[in-house]
Amino acid sequence: MKSRRLCVHLVSRHDTGRPCILIAGMLRLAALLLISVLACAQDRWAEYRYGPFHVVTNAGERDGRRVLAQLTQFRHALGRVMGKTDVVPTWPIRIVLFKSEQQAASNPGGLSLGRDAYTGSLATRDRLPRPLLHDCAQVLIEGSVGRLPAEVERGIEELFATLDTDGARITLGEPPPEAERTRDWARMHMLTVPDESYGKLRVLIHNLDAGVEAEPAFTNAFGKTPPQIEKEVDAYIRAAVYPRTSVNSAALNPLRDFATQPIDASLADVFIADLCLGQAELAGRARDAYLAIRKRQPESVEAAAGLGLAELLLRNSDEARSALAFAAEHNTVSARALCEYARLETGNVKALPALEKAAKLNPRWSEPYRLMAQREPDSDRRLVYLASAAKLSPRNSSDWQALAKAYQDAGRIPETASASASAKRAATNSEERARIREARAEVERKRVEFEAAEQRRREDEKRKELEDLKKKAAASIEAALEKANRGDTPQEPGRKVESWWEGPQPDAKIRGVLVRVDCLGKQFRLVIEGPGKRLTRLLIRDPSQVVIQGGGNRTLGCGPQSPPRKISVEYFAKPNARLQTAGDVAIIDFPQ
């Protein structure tokens, strides 16, 4: 940390032989040292928080609260224009606000992913710099909206990079320098700032986020096709008249609403070292900073977490493993460090607890679930992890494709089609979208064939069951007539009447906990955890033919059961390899 170092430059001189002059020089040097120490002692650090923003500063309370208010109003304006009530990044955004330009200039200013947050720095000034606002817009969009066309996202980021927040006054539309005005910026300015366009961007984003193709989405929002809009962009750029507009600000009281707490200098040093961690070319500098902190404070857990991540960037796996293991064993708050530690662990005994803790530390991050899915042998649990990863990373086409394949392997054709559609929306280029489109067409063909085959099978089974019931009913009537003809003695008074059941007699039974219900069109698959945590899958072919008894809730909701319920099932042992079921359900009992 540069502000905490004292650099003394010694100037060579001739020895005059006069001790008094040397003593005077030493006294002056001692005075300088004392002044520097006193200045460091007065260097107080504090952290101010609101929403996803953390401002760490040594510049004082006034500047800390001012910068946090500007960032908060920026986020509010972005969400309002996009039609999103709450835009939240995947990671918190931590800004290190230095009290001097010199301190800020020696550290990276743009946002990058550090140890446990997107980190950036700046010096005290009245207005937030454009690169920082651009990066903030980018991470907020990525964390809150599905994949949008690249030119739309770039345009929003460039437009909001010049947003001006002056207290409660927010102004949108100030153009950047002429040399930096891109077509994406001009298009978004035209579609957002003028009075005739203001408020329509949220309609476009809502349509695109819902999976609507670009042409109908633009038509729904602006009443014009993309080619028509591009012609208007040409004229807009030629005219070079760029109005401004005001955006309603958030009701905010920085003195009341912002959480604040003092932090010690060692934690501030960790935050400053984090600034270098997000940039690979500065990994060596980050490592040296973390090592210096650990030399002063060997027990610093977060310095160890940052050191392990820096060593990974430098490809020093042994040093990384040692530092990350220390951080994991001493309860680091860095979800990144825990995930990287789990990658280095070959066994699940230490890796899975680390991944579970990482998922709790940052519930918006998909990586812990992705890694748990890779380590999970049970197909049902793996599906749950893959679904969680895809839900948390809607812009990641690979996650949706992995989920679609898992659904297809499980014979869940409708879910396969849905995941494939999400993968297509998240694709970043036309080649990937075409590849996914072909795979989706094949899935759709299989879905149609599957549903037709299932319909035929259900009809055949229903016809057979009806015939069997008719035969059993006829046999029962014939037996009753034969008994009456024999003149058997009626039931004696007071003798217990035994219950009887003339329906189908199941030949298998299981007791356990119902953990999941898979909905397969008009059929259902029960996933039951029995003794030894063994999973048994049973098929309900026709719910109207299943007897449900017992107390409490008798309904069966699709998906994981929360909480799992005790269940007893009698079934016909008819294994189905395609659906991975052991038999067909006849009687369900929910014991109280």
Coordinates of C-alpha atoms in Angstrom, one line a residue, residues 235-561:
A235 CA -29.7 10.1 -40.1
Y236 CA -29.3 10.5 -36.3
I237 CA -25.6 10.4 -36.6
R238 CA -25.5 12.9 -39.5
A239 CA -27.6 15.3 -37.6
A240 CA -25.4 15.0 -34.5
V241 CA -28.0 16.5 -32.2
Y242 CA -28.0 14.7 -29.0
P243 CA -30.6 15.8 -26.3
R244 CA -30.4 15.0 -22.6
T245 CA -33.1 13.7 -20.4
S246 CA -33.7 13.5 -16.6
V247 CA -34.2 10.2 -14.8
N248 CA -36.2 10.1 -11.6
S249 CA -33.8 9.4 -8.7
A250 CA -34.2 7.0 -5.9
A251 CA -35.4 8.2 -2.5
L252 CA -32.2 8.0 -0.6
N253 CA -30.8 9.4 2.7
P254 CA -27.0 8.6 2.8
L255 CA -26.7 9.4 6.5
R256 CA -29.6 7.1 7.4
D257 CA -29.5 4.3 4.7
F258 CA -25.8 3.5 4.4
A259 CA -24.3 0.9 6.6
T260 CA -20.8 1.9 7.8
Q261 CA -18.0 0.4 9.8
P262 CA -14.4 1.1 10.5
I263 CA -11.9 -1.4 9.1
D264 CA -8.3 -2.0 10.2
A265 CA -5.3 -1.2 8.0
S266 CA -4.5 -4.9 7.3
L267 CA -7.9 -5.6 5.8
A268 CA -7.6 -2.4 3.8
D269 CA -4.3 -3.7 2.5
V270 CA -6.1 -6.9 1.4
F271 CA -8.7 -4.9 -0.5
I272 CA -6.0 -2.9 -2.2
A273 CA -4.2 -6.1 -3.2
D274 CA -7.5 -7.4 -4.6
L275 CA -7.3 -4.7 -7.2
C276 CA -4.5 -6.5 -8.9
L277 CA -5.9 -10.0 -8.6
G278 CA -8.5 -9.6 -11.4
Q279 CA -5.8 -8.8 -14.0
A280 CA -3.6 -11.7 -15.0
E281 CA -0.7 -9.4 -15.9
L282 CA -0.7 -8.1 -12.4
A283 CA -0.8 -11.5 -10.6
G284 CA 2.8 -11.2 -9.5
R285 CA 2.2 -7.8 -7.9
A286 CA -0.9 -9.2 -6.2
R287 CA 1.1 -12.2 -4.9
D288 CA 3.8 -9.9 -3.5
A289 CA 1.2 -7.7 -1.7
Y290 CA -0.5 -10.7 -0.1
L291 CA 2.8 -12.2 1.0
A292 CA 3.7 -8.8 2.6
I293 CA 0.4 -8.9 4.5
R294 CA 1.0 -12.5 5.7
K295 CA 4.5 -11.7 6.7
R296 CA 3.1 -9.0 9.1
Q297 CA 0.0 -11.0 10.0
P298 CA 0.5 -14.8 9.4
E299 CA -3.1 -15.4 10.6
S300 CA -4.7 -13.3 7.9
V301 CA -7.2 -15.7 6.3
E302 CA -8.2 -13.4 3.5
A303 CA -4.6 -12.6 2.6
A304 CA -4.1 -16.4 2.3
A305 CA -7.2 -16.7 0.1
G306 CA -6.0 -14.0 -2.2
L307 CA -2.4 -15.4 -2.2
G308 CA -3.8 -18.8 -3.3
L309 CA -5.7 -17.3 -6.2
A310 CA -2.7 -15.3 -7.3
E311 CA -0.5 -18.4 -7.2
L312 CA -3.0 -20.1 -9.4
L313 CA -2.8 -17.3 -12.0
L314 CA 1.0 -17.8 -11.9
R315 CA 0.6 -21.5 -12.3
N316 CA 2.2 -22.4 -8.9
S317 CA -0.1 -25.2 -8.0
D318 CA 1.7 -26.4 -4.8
E319 CA 1.9 -22.9 -3.3
A320 CA -1.7 -22.3 -4.3
R321 CA -2.9 -25.5 -2.7
S322 CA -1.1 -24.6 0.6
A323 CA -2.6 -21.1 0.8
L324 CA -6.1 -22.1 -0.3
A325 CA -6.2 -25.0 2.2
F326 CA -5.3 -22.6 5.0
A327 CA -8.0 -20.2 3.9
A328 CA -10.6 -23.0 3.6
E329 CA -9.7 -24.5 7.0
H330 CA -10.0 -21.0 8.7
N331 CA -13.4 -20.0 7.3
T332 CA -12.5 -17.6 4.5
V333 CA -15.3 -15.5 3.1
S334 CA -14.0 -15.9 -0.5
A335 CA -16.3 -18.3 -2.5
R336 CA -13.7 -18.1 -5.3
A337 CA -11.0 -19.4 -3.0
L338 CA -13.2 -22.3 -1.8
C339 CA -14.1 -23.3 -5.4
E340 CA -10.5 -23.3 -6.5
Y341 CA -9.5 -25.3 -3.4
A342 CA -12.2 -27.9 -4.3
R343 CA -10.8 -28.1 -7.8
L344 CA -7.4 -29.1 -6.4
E345 CA -8.9 -31.7 -4.1
T346 CA -9.2 -35.1 -5.8
G347 CA -11.6 -36.6 -3.2
N348 CA -15.0 -35.4 -2.1
V349 CA -14.4 -35.5 1.6
K350 CA -13.0 -32.0 1.6
A351 CA -14.1 -30.7 -1.8
L352 CA -17.9 -31.0 -1.3
P353 CA -18.1 -29.2 2.0
A354 CA -16.0 -26.4 0.5
L355 CA -18.3 -26.2 -2.5
E356 CA -21.4 -26.2 -0.3
K357 CA -20.0 -23.3 1.7
A358 CA -19.1 -21.4 -1.4
A359 CA -22.7 -21.7 -2.6
K360 CA -23.9 -20.2 0.7
L361 CA -21.3 -17.4 0.6
N362 CA -22.5 -16.3 -2.9
P363 CA -25.9 -17.7 -3.6
R364 CA -25.9 -15.9 -7.0
W365 CA -22.8 -17.7 -8.4
S366 CA -23.3 -20.8 -10.5
E367 CA -19.8 -22.3 -10.3
P368 CA -20.2 -24.2 -7.0
Y369 CA -23.2 -26.1 -8.4
R370 CA -21.4 -26.7 -11.7
L371 CA -18.5 -28.3 -9.8
M372 CA -20.8 -30.3 -7.5
A373 CA -22.6 -31.7 -10.6
Q374 CA -19.3 -32.9 -11.9
R375 CA -18.6 -34.8 -8.7
E376 CA -22.2 -36.2 -8.2
P377 CA -22.6 -39.9 -9.2
D378 CA -26.4 -40.0 -8.7
S379 CA -28.3 -38.8 -11.8
D380 CA -31.2 -37.2 -10.0
R381 CA -29.0 -35.2 -7.7
R382 CA -26.7 -34.2 -10.6
L383 CA -29.8 -32.9 -12.4
V384 CA -30.7 -30.7 -9.4
Y385 CA -27.2 -29.2 -9.4
L386 CA -27.1 -28.7 -13.2
A387 CA -30.5 -27.0 -13.0
S388 CA -29.3 -24.7 -10.3
A389 CA -26.2 -23.8 -12.3
A390 CA -28.2 -23.0 -15.4
K391 CA -30.8 -20.9 -13.5
L392 CA -28.0 -18.9 -11.9
S393 CA -26.2 -18.4 -15.2
P394 CA -29.0 -17.8 -17.8
R395 CA -26.4 -16.3 -20.2
N396 CA -24.2 -19.4 -20.2
S397 CA -25.2 -21.6 -23.1
S398 CA -22.9 -24.4 -22.0
D399 CA -24.8 -24.8 -18.8
W400 CA -28.1 -25.0 -20.6
Q401 CA -26.7 -27.6 -23.1
A402 CA -25.4 -29.7 -20.2
L403 CA -28.8 -29.6 -18.5
A404 CA -30.6 -30.5 -21.8
K405 CA -28.3 -33.5 -22.3
A406 CA -29.0 -34.7 -18.7
Y407 CA -32.7 -34.3 -19.2
Q408 CA -32.5 -36.2 -22.4
D409 CA -30.5 -39.0 -20.8
A410 CA -33.2 -39.2 -18.1
G411 CA -36.0 -39.5 -20.7
R412 CA -37.5 -36.2 -19.7
I413 CA -38.2 -34.9 -23.2
P414 CA -40.3 -31.8 -22.4
E415 CA -37.6 -30.5 -20.0
T416 CA -35.0 -31.3 -22.7
A417 CA -36.8 -29.1 -25.2
S418 CA -37.1 -26.2 -22.7
A419 CA -33.4 -26.3 -21.7
S420 CA -32.4 -26.5 -25.4
A421 CA -34.5 -23.3 -26.1
S422 CA -32.7 -21.5 -23.2
A423 CA -29.3 -22.7 -24.6
K424 CA -30.2 -21.1 -28.0
R425 CA -31.2 -17.8 -26.4
A426 CA -27.9 -17.7 -24.5
A427 CA -25.7 -18.5 -27.5
T428 CA -23.2 -15.8 -28.4
N429 CA -22.9 -16.3 -32.2
S430 CA -24.9 -17.5 -35.2
E431 CA -22.9 -20.7 -35.6
E432 CA -23.6 -21.8 -32.0
R433 CA -27.3 -21.0 -32.4
A434 CA -27.5 -23.0 -35.6
R435 CA -25.9 -26.0 -33.9
I436 CA -28.3 -25.8 -31.0
R437 CA -31.2 -25.3 -33.4
E438 CA -30.4 -28.6 -35.1
A439 CA -30.1 -30.4 -31.8
R440 CA -33.4 -28.8 -30.6
A441 CA -35.1 -30.0 -33.8
E442 CA -34.0 -33.5 -33.1
V443 CA -35.2 -33.3 -29.6
E444 CA -38.6 -32.0 -30.8
R445 CA -38.9 -34.9 -33.2
K446 CA -38.2 -37.3 -30.4
R447 CA -40.7 -35.5 -28.2
V448 CA -43.5 -35.9 -30.7
E449 CA -42.6 -39.6 -31.2
F450 CA -42.4 -40.1 -27.5
E451 CA -45.8 -38.5 -26.8
A452 CA -47.4 -40.5 -29.6
A453 CA -45.9 -43.8 -28.3
E454 CA -46.9 -42.9 -24.7
Q455 CA -50.5 -42.2 -25.9
R456 CA -50.7 -45.6 -27.6
R457 CA -49.2 -47.4 -24.6
R458 CA -51.6 -45.7 -22.2
E459 CA -54.6 -46.7 -24.4
D460 CA -53.3 -50.3 -24.7
E461 CA -52.8 -50.5 -20.9
K462 CA -56.1 -49.0 -20.1
R463 CA -57.8 -51.5 -22.5
K464 CA -56.0 -54.4 -21.0
E465 CA -56.7 -53.3 -17.4
L466 CA -60.4 -52.9 -18.2
E467 CA -60.5 -56.4 -19.7
D468 CA -58.8 -57.8 -16.6
L469 CA -61.2 -56.0 -14.3
K470 CA -64.2 -57.4 -16.2
K471 CA -62.8 -60.9 -16.0
K472 CA -62.2 -60.6 -12.2
A473 CA -65.6 -59.1 -11.7
A474 CA -67.2 -62.0 -13.6
A475 CA -65.1 -64.5 -11.6
S476 CA -66.2 -62.8 -8.3
I477 CA -69.9 -63.0 -9.3
E478 CA -69.6 -66.6 -10.3
A479 CA -67.9 -67.5 -7.0
A480 CA -70.6 -65.7 -5.0
L481 CA -73.3 -67.6 -6.9
E482 CA -71.5 -70.9 -6.3
K483 CA -71.2 -70.1 -2.6
A484 CA -74.9 -69.3 -2.4
N485 CA -75.9 -72.5 -4.2
R486 CA -73.8 -74.5 -1.7
G487 CA -75.9 -72.9 1.1
D488 CA -72.8 -71.8 3.2
T489 CA -73.7 -70.7 6.7
P490 CA -74.0 -66.9 7.1
Q491 CA -71.6 -65.0 9.3
E492 CA -72.0 -65.7 13.0
P493 CA -73.1 -62.7 15.1
G494 CA -70.2 -61.0 16.8
R495 CA -67.6 -62.6 14.5
K496 CA -65.0 -60.1 13.0
V497 CA -65.7 -59.3 9.3
E498 CA -62.4 -59.5 7.3
S499 CA -61.8 -56.8 4.8
W500 CA -61.3 -57.8 1.2
W501 CA -60.0 -56.3 -2.0
E502 CA -61.1 -57.5 -5.4
G503 CA -58.7 -55.1 -7.3
P504 CA -55.2 -55.8 -8.5
Q505 CA -52.8 -57.2 -5.9
P506 CA -49.4 -55.5 -6.0
D507 CA -46.4 -57.8 -5.6
A508 CA -43.9 -55.3 -4.1
K509 CA -43.7 -52.6 -1.5
I510 CA -41.3 -49.9 -0.4
R511 CA -41.2 -47.5 2.6
G512 CA -39.1 -44.4 2.6
V513 CA -39.0 -40.7 1.9
L514 CA -40.5 -39.1 -1.3
V515 CA -37.7 -36.7 -2.5
R516 CA -38.9 -35.8 -6.0
V517 CA -41.8 -36.1 -8.4
D518 CA -41.0 -36.0 -12.2
C519 CA -43.9 -35.0 -14.4
L520 CA -43.8 -36.9 -17.7
G521 CA -46.8 -35.5 -19.6
K522 CA -49.8 -37.2 -18.1
Q523 CA -47.6 -39.7 -16.2
F524 CA -45.5 -39.2 -13.0
R525 CA -42.3 -40.8 -11.7
L526 CA -41.8 -41.0 -8.0
V527 CA -38.2 -40.9 -6.6
I528 CA -38.2 -42.5 -3.2
E529 CA -35.2 -42.7 -0.9
G530 CA -35.4 -46.0 1.0
P531 CA -33.2 -47.8 3.5
G532 CA -29.5 -47.1 3.1
K533 CA -30.4 -44.0 1.1
R534 CA -31.0 -46.1 -2.0
L535 CA -33.2 -44.4 -4.6
T536 CA -36.1 -46.3 -6.1
R537 CA -38.1 -44.8 -9.1
L538 CA -41.7 -45.9 -9.6
L539 CA -44.1 -44.9 -12.4
I540 CA -47.7 -43.7 -12.1
R541 CA -49.1 -44.5 -15.5
D542 CA -52.7 -43.3 -14.8
P543 CA -53.3 -41.3 -11.6
S544 CA -57.0 -42.3 -11.6
Q545 CA -56.1 -45.9 -11.1
V546 CA -53.9 -45.3 -8.0
V547 CA -55.3 -45.5 -4.5
I548 CA -53.9 -42.7 -2.2
Q549 CA -54.6 -43.0 1.5
G550 CA -53.2 -41.7 4.8
G551 CA -53.5 -38.4 6.5
G552 CA -52.0 -35.0 5.7
N553 CA -51.4 -33.6 2.2
R554 CA -52.2 -36.1 -0.5
T555 CA -51.2 -34.0 -3.5
L556 CA -48.1 -34.7 -5.6
G557 CA -46.3 -31.5 -6.8
C558 CA -43.8 -31.7 -9.6
G559 CA -40.1 -31.3 -8.8
P560 CA -38.1 -31.7 -5.5
Q561 CA -40.4 -32.2 -2.5

